[in-house]
XYZ file of C-alpha atoms in Angstrom:
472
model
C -166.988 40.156 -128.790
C -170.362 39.008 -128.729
C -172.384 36.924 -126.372
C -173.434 33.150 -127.909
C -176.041 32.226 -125.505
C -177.799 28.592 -125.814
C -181.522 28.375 -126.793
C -181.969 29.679 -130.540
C -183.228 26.733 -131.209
C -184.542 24.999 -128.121
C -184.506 24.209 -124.644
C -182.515 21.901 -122.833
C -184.666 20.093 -119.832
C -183.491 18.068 -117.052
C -184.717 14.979 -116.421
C -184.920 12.400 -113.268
C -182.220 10.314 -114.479
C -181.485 12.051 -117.965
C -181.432 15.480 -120.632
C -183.776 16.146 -123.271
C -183.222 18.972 -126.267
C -186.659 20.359 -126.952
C -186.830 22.239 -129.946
C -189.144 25.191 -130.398
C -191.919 24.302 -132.806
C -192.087 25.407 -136.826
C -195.096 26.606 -138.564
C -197.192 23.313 -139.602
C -195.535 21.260 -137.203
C -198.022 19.354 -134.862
C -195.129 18.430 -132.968
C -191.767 19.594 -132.358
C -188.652 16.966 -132.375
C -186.658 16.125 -128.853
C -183.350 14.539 -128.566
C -181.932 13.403 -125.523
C -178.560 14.549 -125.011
C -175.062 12.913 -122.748
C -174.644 14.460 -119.630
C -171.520 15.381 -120.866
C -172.880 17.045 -123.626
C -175.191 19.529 -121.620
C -172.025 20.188 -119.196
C -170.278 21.294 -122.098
C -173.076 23.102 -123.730
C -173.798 24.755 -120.539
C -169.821 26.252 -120.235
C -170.212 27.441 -123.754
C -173.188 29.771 -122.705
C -171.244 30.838 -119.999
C -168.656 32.033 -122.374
C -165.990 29.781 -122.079
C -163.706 29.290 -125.069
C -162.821 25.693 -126.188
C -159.569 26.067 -124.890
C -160.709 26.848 -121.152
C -162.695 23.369 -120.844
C -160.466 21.375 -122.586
C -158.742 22.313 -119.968
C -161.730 22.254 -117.255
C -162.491 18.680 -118.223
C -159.847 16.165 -116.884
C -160.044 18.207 -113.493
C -163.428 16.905 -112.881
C -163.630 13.213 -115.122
C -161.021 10.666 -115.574
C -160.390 11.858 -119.416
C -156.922 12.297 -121.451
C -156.805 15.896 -122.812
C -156.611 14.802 -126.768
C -160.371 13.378 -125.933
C -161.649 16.400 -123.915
C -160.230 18.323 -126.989
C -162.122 16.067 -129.429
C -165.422 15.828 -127.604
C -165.352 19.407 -126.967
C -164.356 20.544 -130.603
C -166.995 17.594 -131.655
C -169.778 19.600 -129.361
C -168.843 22.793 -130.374
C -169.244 22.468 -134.192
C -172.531 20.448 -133.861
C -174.355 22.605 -131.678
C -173.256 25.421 -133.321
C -175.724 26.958 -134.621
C -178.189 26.772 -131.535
C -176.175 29.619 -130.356
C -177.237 33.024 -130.463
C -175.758 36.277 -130.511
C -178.117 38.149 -129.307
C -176.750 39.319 -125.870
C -180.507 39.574 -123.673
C -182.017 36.789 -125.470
C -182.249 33.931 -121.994
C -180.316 31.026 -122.054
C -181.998 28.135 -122.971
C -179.715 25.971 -120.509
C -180.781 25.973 -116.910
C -179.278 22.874 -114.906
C -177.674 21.950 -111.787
C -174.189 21.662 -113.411
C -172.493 19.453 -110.102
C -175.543 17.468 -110.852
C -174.818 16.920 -113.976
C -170.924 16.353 -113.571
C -171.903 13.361 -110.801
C -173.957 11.639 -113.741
C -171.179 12.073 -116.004
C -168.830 10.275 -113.612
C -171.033 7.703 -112.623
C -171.685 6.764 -116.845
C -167.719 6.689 -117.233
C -166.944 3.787 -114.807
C -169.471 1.863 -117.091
C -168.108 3.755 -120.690
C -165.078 5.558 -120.519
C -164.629 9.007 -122.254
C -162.504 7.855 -124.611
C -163.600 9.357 -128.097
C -166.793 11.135 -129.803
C -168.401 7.538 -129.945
C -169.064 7.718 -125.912
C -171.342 11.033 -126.177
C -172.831 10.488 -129.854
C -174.531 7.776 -129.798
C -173.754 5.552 -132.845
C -170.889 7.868 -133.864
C -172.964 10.298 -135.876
C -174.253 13.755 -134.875
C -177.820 13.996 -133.281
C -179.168 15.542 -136.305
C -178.251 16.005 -140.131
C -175.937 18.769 -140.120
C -175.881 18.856 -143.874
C -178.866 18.174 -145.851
C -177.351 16.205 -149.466
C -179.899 16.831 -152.507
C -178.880 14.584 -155.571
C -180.618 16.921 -157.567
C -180.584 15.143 -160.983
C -178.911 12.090 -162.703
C -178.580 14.432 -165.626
C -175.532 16.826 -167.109
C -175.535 18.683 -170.006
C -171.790 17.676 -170.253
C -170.512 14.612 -171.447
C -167.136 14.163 -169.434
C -164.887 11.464 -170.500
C -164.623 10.618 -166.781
C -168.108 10.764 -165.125
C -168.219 9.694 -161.475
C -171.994 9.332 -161.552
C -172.375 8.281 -164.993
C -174.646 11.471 -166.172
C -176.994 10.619 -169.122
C -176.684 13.810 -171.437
C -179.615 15.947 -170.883
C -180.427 19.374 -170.563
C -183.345 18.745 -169.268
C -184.524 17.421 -165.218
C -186.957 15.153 -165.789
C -186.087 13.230 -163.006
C -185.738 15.457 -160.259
C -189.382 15.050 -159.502
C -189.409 16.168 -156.416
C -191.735 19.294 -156.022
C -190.127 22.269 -154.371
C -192.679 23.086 -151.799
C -191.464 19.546 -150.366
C -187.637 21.100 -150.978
C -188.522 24.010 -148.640
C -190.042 21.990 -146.050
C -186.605 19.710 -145.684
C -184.275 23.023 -145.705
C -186.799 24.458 -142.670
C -186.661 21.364 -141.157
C -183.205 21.169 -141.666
C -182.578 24.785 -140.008
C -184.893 23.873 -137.103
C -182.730 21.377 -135.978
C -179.303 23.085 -136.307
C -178.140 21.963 -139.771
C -175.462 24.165 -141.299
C -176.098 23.152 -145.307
C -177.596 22.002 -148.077
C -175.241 20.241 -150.542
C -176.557 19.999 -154.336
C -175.261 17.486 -155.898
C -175.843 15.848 -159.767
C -175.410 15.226 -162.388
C -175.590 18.407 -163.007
C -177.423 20.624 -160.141
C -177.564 23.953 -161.642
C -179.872 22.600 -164.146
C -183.078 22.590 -162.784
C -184.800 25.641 -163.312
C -186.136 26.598 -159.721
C -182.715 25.978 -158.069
C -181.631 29.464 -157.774
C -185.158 29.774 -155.771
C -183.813 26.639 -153.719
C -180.385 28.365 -152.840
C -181.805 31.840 -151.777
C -184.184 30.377 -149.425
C -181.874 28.428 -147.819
C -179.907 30.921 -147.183
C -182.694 33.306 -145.860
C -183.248 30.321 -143.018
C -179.267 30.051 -142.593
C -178.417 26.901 -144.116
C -175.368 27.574 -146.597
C -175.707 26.440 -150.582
C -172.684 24.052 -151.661
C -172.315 22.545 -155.008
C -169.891 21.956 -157.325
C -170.790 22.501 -160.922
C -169.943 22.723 -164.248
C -172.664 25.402 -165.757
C -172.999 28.472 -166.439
C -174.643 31.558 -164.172
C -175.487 34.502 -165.663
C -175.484 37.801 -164.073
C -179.136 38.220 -163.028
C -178.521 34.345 -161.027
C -175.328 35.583 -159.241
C -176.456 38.903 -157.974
C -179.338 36.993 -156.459
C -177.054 34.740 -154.561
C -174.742 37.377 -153.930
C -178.135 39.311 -152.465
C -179.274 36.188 -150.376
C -175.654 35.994 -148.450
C -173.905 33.478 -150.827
C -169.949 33.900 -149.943
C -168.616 31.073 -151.901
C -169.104 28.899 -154.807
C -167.845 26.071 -156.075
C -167.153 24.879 -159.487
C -165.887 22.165 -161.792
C -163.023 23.479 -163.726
C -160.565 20.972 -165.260
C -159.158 22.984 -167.917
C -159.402 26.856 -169.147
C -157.085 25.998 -172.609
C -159.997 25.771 -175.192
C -158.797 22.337 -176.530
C -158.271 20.529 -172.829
C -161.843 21.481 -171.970
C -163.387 20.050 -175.125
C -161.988 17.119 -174.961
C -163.130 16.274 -171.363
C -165.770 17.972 -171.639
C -167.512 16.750 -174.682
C -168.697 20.312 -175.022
C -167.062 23.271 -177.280
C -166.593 26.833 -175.956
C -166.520 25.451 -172.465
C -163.400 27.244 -171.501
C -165.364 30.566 -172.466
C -168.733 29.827 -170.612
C -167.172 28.300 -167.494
C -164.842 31.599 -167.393
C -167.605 34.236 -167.786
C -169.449 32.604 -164.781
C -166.548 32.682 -162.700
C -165.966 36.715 -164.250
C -169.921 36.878 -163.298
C -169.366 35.400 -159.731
C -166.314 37.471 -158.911
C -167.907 40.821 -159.899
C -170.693 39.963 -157.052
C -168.177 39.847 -154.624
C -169.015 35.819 -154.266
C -165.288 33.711 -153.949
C -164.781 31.083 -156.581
C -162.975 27.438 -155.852
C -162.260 25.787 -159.096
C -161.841 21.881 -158.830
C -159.482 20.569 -161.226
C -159.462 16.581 -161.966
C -155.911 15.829 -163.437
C -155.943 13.323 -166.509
C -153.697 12.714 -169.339
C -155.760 15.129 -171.492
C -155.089 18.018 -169.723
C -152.081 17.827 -167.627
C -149.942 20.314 -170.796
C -152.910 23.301 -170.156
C -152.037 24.084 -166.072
C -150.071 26.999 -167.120
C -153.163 28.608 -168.692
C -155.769 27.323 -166.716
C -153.641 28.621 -163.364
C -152.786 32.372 -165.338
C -156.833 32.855 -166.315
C -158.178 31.827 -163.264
C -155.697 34.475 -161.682
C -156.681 37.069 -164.306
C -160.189 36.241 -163.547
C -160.208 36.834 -159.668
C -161.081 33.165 -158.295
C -160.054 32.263 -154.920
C -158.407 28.819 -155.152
C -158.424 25.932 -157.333
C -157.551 22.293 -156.101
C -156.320 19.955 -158.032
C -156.740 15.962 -157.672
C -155.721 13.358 -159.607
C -157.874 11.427 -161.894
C -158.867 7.757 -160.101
C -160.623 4.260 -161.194
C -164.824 4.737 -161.006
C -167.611 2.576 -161.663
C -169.199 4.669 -164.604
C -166.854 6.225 -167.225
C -163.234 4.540 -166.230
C -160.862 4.460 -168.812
C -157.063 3.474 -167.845
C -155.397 6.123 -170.379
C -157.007 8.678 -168.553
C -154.422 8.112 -165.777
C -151.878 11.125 -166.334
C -148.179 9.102 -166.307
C -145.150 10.521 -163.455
C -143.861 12.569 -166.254
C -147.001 14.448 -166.792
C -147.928 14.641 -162.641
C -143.924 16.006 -163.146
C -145.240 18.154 -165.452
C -148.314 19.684 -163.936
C -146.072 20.079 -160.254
C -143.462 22.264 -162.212
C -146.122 25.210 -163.696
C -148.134 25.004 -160.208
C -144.337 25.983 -158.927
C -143.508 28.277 -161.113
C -147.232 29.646 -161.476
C -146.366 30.146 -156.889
C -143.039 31.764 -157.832
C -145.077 34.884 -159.202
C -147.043 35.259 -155.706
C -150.195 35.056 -157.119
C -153.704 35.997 -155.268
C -154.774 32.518 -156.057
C -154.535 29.845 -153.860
C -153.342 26.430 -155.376
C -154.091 22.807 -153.530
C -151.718 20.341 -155.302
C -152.773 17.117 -153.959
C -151.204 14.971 -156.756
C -148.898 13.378 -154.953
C -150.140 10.085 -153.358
C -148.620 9.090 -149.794
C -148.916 5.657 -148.382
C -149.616 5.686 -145.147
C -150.197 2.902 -142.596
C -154.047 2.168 -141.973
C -155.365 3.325 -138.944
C -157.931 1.624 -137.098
C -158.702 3.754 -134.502
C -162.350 5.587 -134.750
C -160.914 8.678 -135.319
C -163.099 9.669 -138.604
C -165.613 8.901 -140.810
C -165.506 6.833 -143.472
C -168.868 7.838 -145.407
C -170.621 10.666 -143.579
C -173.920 9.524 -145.357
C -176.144 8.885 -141.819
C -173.647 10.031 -140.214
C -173.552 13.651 -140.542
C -175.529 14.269 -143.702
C -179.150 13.296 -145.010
C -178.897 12.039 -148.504
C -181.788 12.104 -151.088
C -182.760 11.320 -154.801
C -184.201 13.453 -157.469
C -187.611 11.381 -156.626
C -187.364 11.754 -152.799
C -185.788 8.390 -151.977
C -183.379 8.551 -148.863
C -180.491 6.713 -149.647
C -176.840 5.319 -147.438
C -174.938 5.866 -150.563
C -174.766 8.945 -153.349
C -173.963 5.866 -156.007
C -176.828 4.179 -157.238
C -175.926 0.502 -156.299
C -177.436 -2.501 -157.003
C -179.739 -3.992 -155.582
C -182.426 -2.147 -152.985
C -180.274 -2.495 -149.857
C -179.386 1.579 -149.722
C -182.783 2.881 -150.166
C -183.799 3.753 -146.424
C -186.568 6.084 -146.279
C -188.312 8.520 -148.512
C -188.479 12.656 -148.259
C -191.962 12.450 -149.684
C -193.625 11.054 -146.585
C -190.715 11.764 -143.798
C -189.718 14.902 -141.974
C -185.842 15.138 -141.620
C -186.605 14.276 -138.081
C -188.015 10.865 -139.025
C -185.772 10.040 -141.491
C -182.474 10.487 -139.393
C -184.006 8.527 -136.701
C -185.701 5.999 -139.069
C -184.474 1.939 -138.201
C -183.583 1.571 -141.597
C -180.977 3.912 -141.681
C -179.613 3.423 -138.373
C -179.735 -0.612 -139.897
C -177.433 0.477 -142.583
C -174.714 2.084 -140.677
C -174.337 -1.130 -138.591
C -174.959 -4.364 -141.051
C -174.937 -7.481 -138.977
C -172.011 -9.686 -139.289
C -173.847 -12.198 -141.205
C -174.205 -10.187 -144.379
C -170.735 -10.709 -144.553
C -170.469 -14.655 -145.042
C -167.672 -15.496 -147.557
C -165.278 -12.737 -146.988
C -162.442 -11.803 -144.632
C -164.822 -9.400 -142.925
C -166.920 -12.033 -141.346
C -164.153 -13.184 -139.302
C -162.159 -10.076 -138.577
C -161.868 -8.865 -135.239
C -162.289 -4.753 -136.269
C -165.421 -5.449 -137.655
C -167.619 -3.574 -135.174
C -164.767 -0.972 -135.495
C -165.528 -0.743 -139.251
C -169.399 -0.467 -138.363
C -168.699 2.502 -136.354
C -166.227 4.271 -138.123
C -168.510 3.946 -141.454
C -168.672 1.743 -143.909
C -168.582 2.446 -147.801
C -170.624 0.217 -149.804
C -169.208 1.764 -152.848
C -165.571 1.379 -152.304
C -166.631 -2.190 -151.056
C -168.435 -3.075 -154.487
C -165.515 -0.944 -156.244
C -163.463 -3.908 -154.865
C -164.910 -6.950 -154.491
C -168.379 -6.881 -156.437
C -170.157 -6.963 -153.559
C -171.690 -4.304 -151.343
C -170.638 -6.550 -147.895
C -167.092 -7.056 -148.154
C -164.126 -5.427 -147.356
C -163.219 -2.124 -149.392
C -160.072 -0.770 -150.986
C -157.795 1.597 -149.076
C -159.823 1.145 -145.781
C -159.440 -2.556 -145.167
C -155.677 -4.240 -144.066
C -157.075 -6.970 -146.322
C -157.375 -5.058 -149.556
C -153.923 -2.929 -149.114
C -152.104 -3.588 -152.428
C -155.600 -4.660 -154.131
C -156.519 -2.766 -157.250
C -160.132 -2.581 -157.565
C -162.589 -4.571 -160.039
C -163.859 -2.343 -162.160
């Protein structure tokens, strides 16, 4: 097994009373970022490089800090998958940690009689990772479909007009991106495959390490998948509802979808690149999972998950709701589609299970902020991938911000913890968990879905709204 030494990325320095990351400079860059990291955090970081596995200081911690063991197992899983990728494998390359590490445990005690280690919250500060580990790219409003259910709403365009921002500006974010230890770059739409230079987009973030994600609906031809086959691309991601020729149409909007959507998953699969299909169950297609299940078998894909069909803001339509008898229907061919041991894999996540609300900070809500860097097609930075009203959500813009800024900018930290005053008039205002709900996230869209208003409480997340069917 491989070494994984620290310092691909930077060097951690030690401080009088405090630890700084100092990241290596990029080309352009008049000055490279520094983020100053928990004690606990470099003590962690530092057993890593020594080759200890998660396991060992999970078990390492509580000897030395008044911690429970499920918290040294978060915080160290939590440290692990951040700082991932400022690990090197390169066995003589020299650490980048070099600290005095009974220095660094006596700081770590002395901050927990004032914080306890209790949960992620106590080493990142404002519950969200240092940097952007995934860089989010709405890259146009526009589809070339016209689904009957539309999350986002898509005009009908086969054209990007929008997405205006230029791509020398695109390659700037991904390298800045890299340089700090993100892992992605998630595409997003309308539809994201559109825009002509994307396929330039993908490769080169993949050449500087960052993986491609998107989910999409459009078709690749063979020249475009042997390029991201070339570049490292292992899987892909795509929108498949229905492979029967009259299902697809009619959610679709679009004829011979079934055939195009198939030939880029033949196209994908013959590059050795793994396909997910994403299946959205409605009313119109729950009758075509036998077929849909059988192709995509025939074809080669990996998985497909399928999720039932829920209220939006955009496109909602009630009859689009598929009844018991047809969620029945579609659980009966996924079983006996299993019963032939098939190389696909099949997520059936139709089957919705009420479970008590927990309010412990034990996730995140909206990782918008909080793990991921969102942007527009014209470069605004925005808290939410919806386009709400008002200008509340617009925090920043790409055009005139490194990623560096923009993560660290007040206005976005502002929006992950909205004072208690925007909240005048509903239950939130009042409510003891309400600093709980800053930390754990907050989603404005689930909040307007609800109430009409982005500051109030939101369906499914809020003991006030449990029962509450939403408003649009």
């Amino acid at each position: 097994m491989a070494m994984r030494r620290f310092g691909k990325l930077g060097v951690i320095h030690q401080h009088a009373d405090s630890y700084s990351l100092d990241y290596f400079p990029i080309a352009g860059q008049q000055e490279a970022p520094s983020i100053e990291l928990h004690p606990l955090v470099v003590y962690i970081l530092s057993l890593l490089d020594k080759q200890w596995t998660v396991e060992k200081i999970v078990e390492d911690l509580p000897r030395h800090f008044d911690i429970a063991p499920e918290h040294a197992q978060e915080i160290t899983d939590d440290v692990d998958v951040v700082f991932e990728r400022h690990f090197t494998s390169q066995q003589h390359e020299p650490s980048g940690i070099t600290i005095d590490e009974e220095a660094v445990r006596t700081q770590v005690r002395a901050l927990s009689q004032h914080t306890p280690l209790t949960t992620r919250t106590t080493v990142f500060k404002g519950n969200r990772s240092p940097f952007p580990m995934t860089l989010q790219w709405l890259v146009t409003d526009f589809c070339n479909r016209k689904c009957v259910y539309c999350y986002q709403g898509a005009p009908l365009s086969s054209k990007t007009e929008d997405s205006s921002v230029d791509i020398d500006v695109i390659k700037r974010l991904i390298r800045e991106t890299a340089q700090l230890g993100g892992k992605e770059v998630l595409l997003t739409g309308g539809e994201p495959l559109l825009r002509e230079d994307i396929y330039e987009v993908m490769v080169y973030a993949l050449q500087h390490g960052l993986t491609p994600d998107f989910i999409s609906k459009q078709f690749v031809s063979v020249e475009n998948a042997k390029k991201l086959a070339a570049a490292g691309l292992k899987d892909a991601f795509f929108s498949i509802d229905s492979l029967e020729k009259e299902a697809a149409k009619s959610l679709t909007g679009i004829g011979g979808f079934a055939k195009k959507i198939g030939q880029t998953v033949e196209n994908m699969v013959a590059e050795g690149i793994r396909v997910h299909a994403k299946s959205l169950l409605t009313s119109l297609n729950a009758h075509a999972y036998t077929e849909t299940l059988e192709t995509l078998e025939r074809l080669g894909a990996h998985s497909i998950t399928i999720d039932t069909y829920s209220d939006n803001l955009q496109r909602h339509d009630d009859d689009l709701h598929a009844s018991v008898a047809q969620m029945h229907e579609v659980r009966d061919a996924v079983d006996t589609f299993l019963a032939t041991q098939p190389k696909l894999k099949v997520y059936y996540r139709s089957e919705q299970i009420e479970k008590d609300i927990d309010y412990d900070i034990d996730g995140f809500v909206c990782h918008n902020g909080r793990t991921q860097l969102l942007f527009y097609p014209n470069g605004d930075i925005s808290k939410c991938d919806k386009k709400l009203p008002g200008g509340d959500m617009i925090v920043g813009s790409v055009l005139n911000q490194s990623v560096f800024e923009a993560w660290n900018s007040t206005a976005l930290l502002e929006s992950l913890d909205p004072p208690r005053d925007k909240y005048k008039g509903t239950p939130c205002y009042t409510c003891d968990s309400f600093d709980t709900c800053n930390i754990r996230g907050r989603c404005y869209y689930g909040a307007y879905m609800s109430t009409g208003t982005l500051y109030g409480p939101q369906e499914g997340a809020c003991k006030y709204m449990v029962g509450v069917k939403s408003v649009c």
